[in-house]
N, CA and C atoms as an extended XYZ file, in Angstrom:
309
Properties=species:S:1:pos:R:3:atomname:S:1:resname:S:1:resid:I:1 pbc="F F F"
N         0.873       -1.172       -0.140 N   MET     1
C         0.262        0.123       -0.217 CA  MET     1
C         0.611        1.040       -0.101 C   MET     1
N         0.171        2.103       -0.802 N   LEU     2
C         1.286        3.683       -0.511 CA  LEU     2
C         0.145        4.682        0.333 C   LEU     2
N         0.461        4.883        1.773 N   LEU     3
C        -0.149        5.783        2.358 CA  LEU     3
C         0.226        7.354        2.377 C   LEU     3
N        -0.121        8.106        1.927 N   ALA     4
C         0.159        9.482        1.749 CA  ALA     4
C        -0.885        9.876        3.257 C   ALA     4
N         0.918       11.369        3.862 N   PHE     5
C        -0.088       11.632        4.650 CA  PHE     5
C         0.404       12.661        5.638 C   PHE     5
N        -0.009       13.735        5.930 N   SER     6
C        -0.175       15.219        6.709 CA  SER     6
C        -0.575       15.479        7.733 C   SER     6
N         0.338       15.363        9.129 N   VAL     7
C         0.236       15.755       10.322 CA  VAL     7
C         1.039       16.765       10.876 C   VAL     7
N         0.015       17.503       11.705 N   ALA     8
C         0.650       18.854       12.280 CA  ALA     8
C        -0.367       19.579       13.432 C   ALA     8
N         0.521       20.255       14.669 N   PRO     9
C        -0.411       20.360       15.588 CA  PRO     9
C        -1.074       21.149       15.863 C   PRO     9
N        -1.709       22.606       16.758 N   SER    10
C        -2.295       23.008       16.889 CA  SER    10
C        -2.323       23.105       18.788 C   SER    10
N        -2.238       24.686       18.704 N   GLY    11
C        -2.114       24.911       20.595 CA  GLY    11
C        -0.568       25.184       20.586 C   GLY    11
N         0.296       25.109       19.894 N   GLY    12
C         1.164       24.970       20.587 CA  GLY    12
C         1.784       26.592       20.631 C   GLY    12
N         3.343       26.912       21.013 N   ASP    13
C         3.677       27.789       20.914 CA  ASP    13
C         4.571       28.289       20.428 C   ASP    13
N         4.570       28.435       19.432 N   ASP    14
C         5.628       29.189       18.634 CA  ASP    14
C         3.946       30.565       17.702 C   ASP    14
N         5.062       31.469       17.842 N   PRO    15
C         3.899       32.852       17.998 CA  PRO    15
C         3.824       32.757       16.323 C   PRO    15
N         4.654       32.289       15.561 N   THR    16
C         4.892       32.765       13.903 CA  THR    16
C         3.921       31.550       13.019 C   THR    16
N         2.935       30.392       14.337 N   GLY    17
C         2.421       29.377       13.519 CA  GLY    17
C         3.230       28.524       13.293 C   GLY    17
N         4.170       28.454       13.090 N   SER    18
C         4.981       27.394       12.329 CA  SER    18
C         4.541       26.193       12.243 C   SER    18
N         4.602       25.186       11.585 N   VAL    19
C         5.591       23.717       12.877 CA  VAL    19
C         6.251       22.984       11.842 C   VAL    19
N         7.235       23.504       11.327 N   HIS    20
C         8.576       22.917       10.491 CA  HIS    20
C         9.009       22.277       11.678 C   HIS    20
N         9.263       22.269       13.181 N   ASP    21
C         9.849       21.196       13.992 CA  ASP    21
C         9.044       20.267       14.158 C   ASP    21
N         8.199       20.667       14.292 N   ALA    22
C         6.830       19.191       14.292 CA  ALA    22
C         6.992       18.659       13.258 C   ALA    22
N         7.307       18.566       12.091 N   VAL    23
C         7.099       18.149       10.830 CA  VAL    23
C         7.912       17.335       10.937 C   VAL    23
N         9.131       17.440       11.231 N   ALA    24
C        10.925       17.464       11.020 CA  ALA    24
C        10.315       16.279       12.656 C   ALA    24
N        10.309       16.525       13.668 N   ALA    25
C         9.782       15.346       14.108 CA  ALA    25
C         9.217       13.606       13.701 C   ALA    25
N         7.987       14.350       12.587 N   ALA    26
C         7.317       13.251       11.964 CA  ALA    26
C         8.425       12.299       11.017 C   ALA    26
N         8.518       13.372       10.014 N   VAL    27
C         9.775       12.941        9.077 CA  VAL    27
C        10.264       12.114        9.506 C   VAL    27
N        11.457       12.331       10.985 N   GLU    28
C        12.773       11.607       11.350 CA  GLU    28
C        11.726       10.363       11.621 C   GLU    28
N        10.959       10.093       12.217 N   VAL    29
C        10.209        8.515       12.507 CA  VAL    29
C        10.008        7.404       11.462 C   VAL    29
N         9.113        8.776       10.280 N   VAL    30
C         9.681        7.525        8.674 CA  VAL    30
C        10.343        7.287        8.466 C   VAL    30
N        11.368        8.164        8.299 N   ARG    31
C        13.054        7.461        8.341 CA  ARG    31
C        13.483        6.658        7.985 C   ARG    31
N        13.208        6.966       10.014 N   LYS    32
C        13.885        5.432       10.968 CA  LYS    32
C        13.197        4.395       10.652 C   LYS    32
N        11.855        4.268       10.608 N   SER    33
C        10.985        3.071        9.880 CA  SER    33
C        12.186        2.424        9.030 C   SER    33
N        12.712        2.822        8.507 N   GLY    34
C        12.974        1.914        6.610 CA  GLY    34
C        12.144        1.629        5.644 C   GLY    34
N        11.208        1.843        6.140 N   LEU    35
C         9.812        1.537        4.481 CA  LEU    35
C        10.952        3.045        3.340 C   LEU    35
N        10.200        2.873        1.659 N   PRO    36
C        10.273        3.408        1.519 CA  PRO    36
C         8.980        4.703        1.609 C   PRO    36
N         9.748        5.777        1.501 N   ASN    37
C         9.087        7.331        1.814 CA  ASN    37
C         9.790        8.179        0.776 C   ASN    37
N         8.456        8.995        0.595 N   ARG    38
C         9.305       10.229       -0.018 CA  ARG    38
C         8.634       11.749        1.186 C   ARG    38
N         9.186       12.285        1.239 N   THR    39
C         8.275       13.483        1.806 CA  THR    39
C         8.568       15.253        0.686 C   THR    39
N         7.281       15.551        0.036 N   ASP    40
C         7.432       16.821       -0.425 CA  ASP    40
C         6.443       18.118        0.275 C   ASP    40
N         6.155       19.425        0.178 N   SER    41
C         5.302       20.315        0.878 CA  SER    41
C         4.281       19.857        1.470 C   SER    41
N         3.468       18.929        1.210 N   MET    42
C         2.147       18.604        1.601 CA  MET    42
C         2.428       17.871        2.165 C   MET    42
N         2.504       16.604        1.502 N   PHE    43
C         2.048       15.447        2.136 CA  PHE    43
C         3.801       14.535        2.200 C   PHE    43
N         4.073       13.276        3.467 N   THR    44
C         4.317       12.750        3.353 CA  THR    44
C         3.908       10.760        2.853 C   THR    44
N         4.597       10.151        1.991 N   THR    45
C         4.034        8.825        1.579 CA  THR    45
C         4.968        7.847        1.897 C   THR    45
N         4.322        6.997        2.731 N   ILE    46
C         4.957        5.474        3.242 CA  ILE    46
C         4.241        4.353        2.418 C   ILE    46
N         5.339        3.582        1.433 N   GLU    47
C         5.013        1.714        0.739 CA  GLU    47
C         5.662        0.900        2.283 C   GLU    47
N         4.160        0.460        1.722 N   GLY    48
C         4.349       -0.519        2.705 CA  GLY    48
C         2.844       -1.617        2.914 C   GLY    48
N         3.417       -3.165        4.157 N   GLU    49
C         1.750       -3.539        4.513 CA  GLU    49
C         0.854       -2.924        5.413 C   GLU    49
N         0.158       -2.696        5.539 N   TRP    50
C        -1.147       -3.002        6.396 CA  TRP    50
C        -0.266       -1.402        7.828 C   TRP    50
N         0.172       -2.922        7.963 N   ASP    51
C        -0.166       -2.726        9.791 CA  ASP    51
C         1.588       -2.395        9.708 C   ASP    51
N         2.689       -2.577        8.679 N   GLU    52
C         3.831       -1.638        9.176 CA  GLU    52
C         3.407       -0.097        9.098 C   GLU    52
N         2.679        0.041        7.971 N   VAL    53
C         2.394        1.749        7.781 CA  VAL    53
C         1.765        2.177        8.488 C   VAL    53
N         0.793        1.603        9.466 N   PHE    54
C        -0.348        2.793       10.523 CA  PHE    54
C         1.065        2.637       11.783 C   PHE    54
N         1.518        1.290       11.498 N   ALA    55
C         2.696        2.144       12.820 CA  ALA    55
C         3.440        3.613       12.402 C   ALA    55
N         3.736        3.080       11.565 N   VAL    56
C         4.781        4.142       11.055 CA  VAL    56
C         3.997        5.780       11.843 C   VAL    56
N         2.620        5.683       11.259 N   VAL    57
C         2.036        7.092       11.704 CA  VAL    57
C         1.420        7.488       12.376 C   VAL    57
N         1.059        6.123       13.184 N   LYS    58
C         0.914        7.014       14.730 CA  LYS    58
C         1.652        6.884       15.579 C   LYS    58
N         3.102        6.602       15.360 N   GLU    59
C         4.442        6.669       16.208 CA  GLU    59
C         4.640        8.191       15.451 C   GLU    59
N         4.121        8.660       14.106 N   ALA    60
C         4.880       10.003       13.723 CA  ALA    60
C         3.909       10.861       13.865 C   ALA    60
N         2.535       10.475       15.025 N   THR    61
C         1.136       11.498       15.105 CA  THR    61
C         1.670       12.085       16.509 C   THR    61
N         1.945       10.630       17.285 N   GLU    62
C         2.769       10.977       18.272 CA  GLU    62
C         3.940       11.756       18.775 C   GLU    62
N         4.957       12.171       18.015 N   ALA    63
C         5.492       12.651       17.856 CA  ALA    63
C         5.279       14.474       18.210 C   ALA    63
N         4.661       14.390       17.265 N   VAL    64
C         3.658       15.770       16.460 CA  VAL    64
C         2.580       16.427       17.882 C   VAL    64
N         2.560       15.326       18.481 N   GLY    65
C         1.917       16.090       19.287 CA  GLY    65
C         2.208       15.970       20.964 C   GLY    65
N         3.757       16.477       20.715 N   ALA    66
C         4.744       16.707       21.724 CA  ALA    66
C         4.534       18.671       21.305 C   ALA    66
N         4.190       18.607       20.367 N   PHE    67
C         4.231       19.895       20.004 CA  PHE    67
C         3.059       20.931       20.545 C   PHE    67
N         1.848       20.128       20.455 N   GLY    68
C         0.263       21.459       21.133 CA  GLY    68
C        -0.232       20.599       21.460 C   GLY    68
N        -1.725       20.907       21.568 N   SER    69
C        -2.554       20.622       22.824 CA  SER    69
C        -2.929       19.727       21.515 C   SER    69
N        -3.217       19.541       20.311 N   ARG    70
C        -3.908       19.232       19.325 CA  ARG    70
C        -3.238       18.374       18.599 C   ARG    70
N        -3.643       17.831       17.656 N   VAL    71
C        -3.212       17.204       16.338 CA  VAL    71
C        -3.781       16.539       14.796 C   VAL    71
N        -3.985       17.766       14.120 N   SER    72
C        -4.913       17.085       12.811 CA  SER    72
C        -3.159       15.920       11.979 C   SER    72
N        -4.418       15.472       11.444 N   LEU    73
C        -4.439       14.187       10.755 CA  LEU    73
C        -4.603       13.983        9.733 C   LEU    73
N        -4.137       14.168        8.555 N   VAL    74
C        -4.776       13.279        6.494 CA  VAL    74
C        -4.333       12.190        6.576 C   VAL    74
N        -5.172       11.807        5.400 N   ILE    75
C        -4.380        9.912        5.200 CA  ILE    75
C        -4.709        9.971        4.558 C   ILE    75
N        -4.159        9.505        3.043 N   LYS    76
C        -5.402        8.870        1.897 CA  LYS    76
C        -4.417        7.613        1.434 C   LYS    76
N        -4.756        6.363        1.509 N   ALA    77
C        -4.069        5.153        0.724 CA  ALA    77
C        -4.676        4.803       -0.119 C   ALA    77
N        -3.584        3.949       -0.961 N   ASP    78
C        -3.998        3.433       -2.134 CA  ASP    78
C        -3.284        2.208       -2.113 C   ASP    78
N        -4.557        1.141       -1.467 N   ILE    79
C        -4.438       -0.260       -1.324 CA  ILE    79
C        -4.369       -0.943       -2.317 C   ILE    79
N        -3.344       -1.391       -2.847 N   ARG    80
C        -2.970       -2.594       -3.995 CA  ARG    80
C        -1.792       -3.508       -3.633 C   ARG    80
N        -3.129       -4.996       -3.085 N   PRO    81
C        -2.376       -5.800       -3.253 CA  PRO    81
C        -1.491       -6.843       -3.886 C   PRO    81
N        -0.573       -7.128       -3.516 N   GLY    82
C         0.112       -7.709       -4.362 CA  GLY    82
C         1.480       -7.178       -5.058 C   GLY    82
N         1.381       -5.637       -4.909 N   TYR    83
C         2.536       -4.502       -5.661 CA  TYR    83
C         3.083       -3.780       -4.910 C   TYR    83
N         4.554       -4.421       -5.235 N   THR    84
C         5.853       -3.066       -4.779 CA  THR    84
C         5.953       -2.063       -5.829 C   THR    84
N         6.892       -1.540       -4.321 N   GLY    85
C         7.758        0.069       -5.524 CA  GLY    85
C         7.351        0.645       -6.369 C   GLY    85
N         5.661        1.114       -5.810 N   GLU    86
C         4.796        1.639       -6.195 CA  GLU    86
C         4.837        3.370       -5.948 C   GLU    86
N         6.298        3.186       -4.821 N   LEU    87
C         6.263        4.970       -4.635 CA  LEU    87
C         7.288        5.314       -6.154 C   LEU    87
N         7.643        4.277       -6.452 N   THR    88
C         8.947        5.220       -8.269 CA  THR    88
C         7.608        4.647       -8.758 C   THR    88
N         7.239        3.581       -9.875 N   GLY    89
C         6.618        2.480      -10.123 CA  GLY    89
C         5.607        3.687      -11.089 C   GLY    89
N         4.851        4.302      -10.124 N   LYS    90
C         3.559        5.030      -10.633 CA  LYS    90
C         3.972        6.056      -11.099 C   LYS    90
N         4.945        7.114      -11.091 N   LEU    91
C         5.490        8.275      -11.373 CA  LEU    91
C         6.184        8.296      -12.824 C   LEU    91
N         6.519        6.639      -12.694 N   ASP    92
C         7.570        6.219      -13.589 CA  ASP    92
C         6.906        6.024      -15.403 C   ASP    92
N         5.823        4.891      -14.901 N   ARG    93
C         4.532        4.766      -15.562 CA  ARG    93
C         3.881        6.126      -15.923 C   ARG    93
N         3.378        7.098      -15.438 N   LEU    94
C         3.340        8.413      -15.505 CA  LEU    94
C         4.314        9.458      -16.475 C   LEU    94
N         5.301        9.152      -16.178 N   GLU    95
C         6.147       10.073      -16.766 CA  GLU    95
C         6.462        9.357      -18.651 C   GLU    95
N         6.497        7.864      -18.261 N   LYS    96
C         6.368        7.199      -19.648 CA  LYS    96
C         4.969        7.459      -20.862 C   LYS    96
N         3.909        7.745      -20.091 N   ALA    97
C         2.030        8.340      -20.802 CA  ALA    97
C         3.327        9.902      -21.593 C   ALA    97
N         3.218       10.676      -20.888 N   LEU    98
C         3.872       11.600      -21.270 CA  LEU    98
C         4.362       12.022      -22.107 C   LEU    98
N         5.683       10.744      -22.291 N   ASP    99
C         7.048       11.304      -23.183 CA  ASP    99
C         6.000       10.699      -24.233 C   ASP    99
N         5.294        9.360      -24.402 N   GLU   100
C         4.317        9.143      -25.929 CA  GLU   100
C         3.379        9.734      -25.895 C   GLU   100
N         2.720       10.879      -25.167 N   ARG   101
C         1.927       11.745      -25.557 CA  ARG   101
C         2.729       12.659      -26.254 C   ARG   101
N         3.822       12.998      -25.771 N   ALA   102
C         4.534       14.473      -27.102 CA  ALA   102
C         5.476       13.837      -28.354 C   ALA   102
N         5.086       12.659      -28.043 N   GLY   103
C         5.344       12.245      -29.706 CA  GLY   103
C         7.387       11.797      -30.150 C   GLY   103
């Protein structure tokens, strides 16, 4: 499965409203998990089996919880049993299709 998530605290002490330290704590958990992952400006995507992916999301959410009195979590999953390497495979197929369209 691919699981994209965004997690952020609210009710924290940063007067600018910045959440980069909290997000860094979450991304650190993801990277230490050893699961294939990618972080962009909006989401972190992880690839793995259901239980291992959700365990990482739980731990990352708990890490963010230290930065505020509430935590917001958004999750989107692509569940496709029997497939691996889709973190890059989906993008490779998209680029190939674009190249073919360009002729």
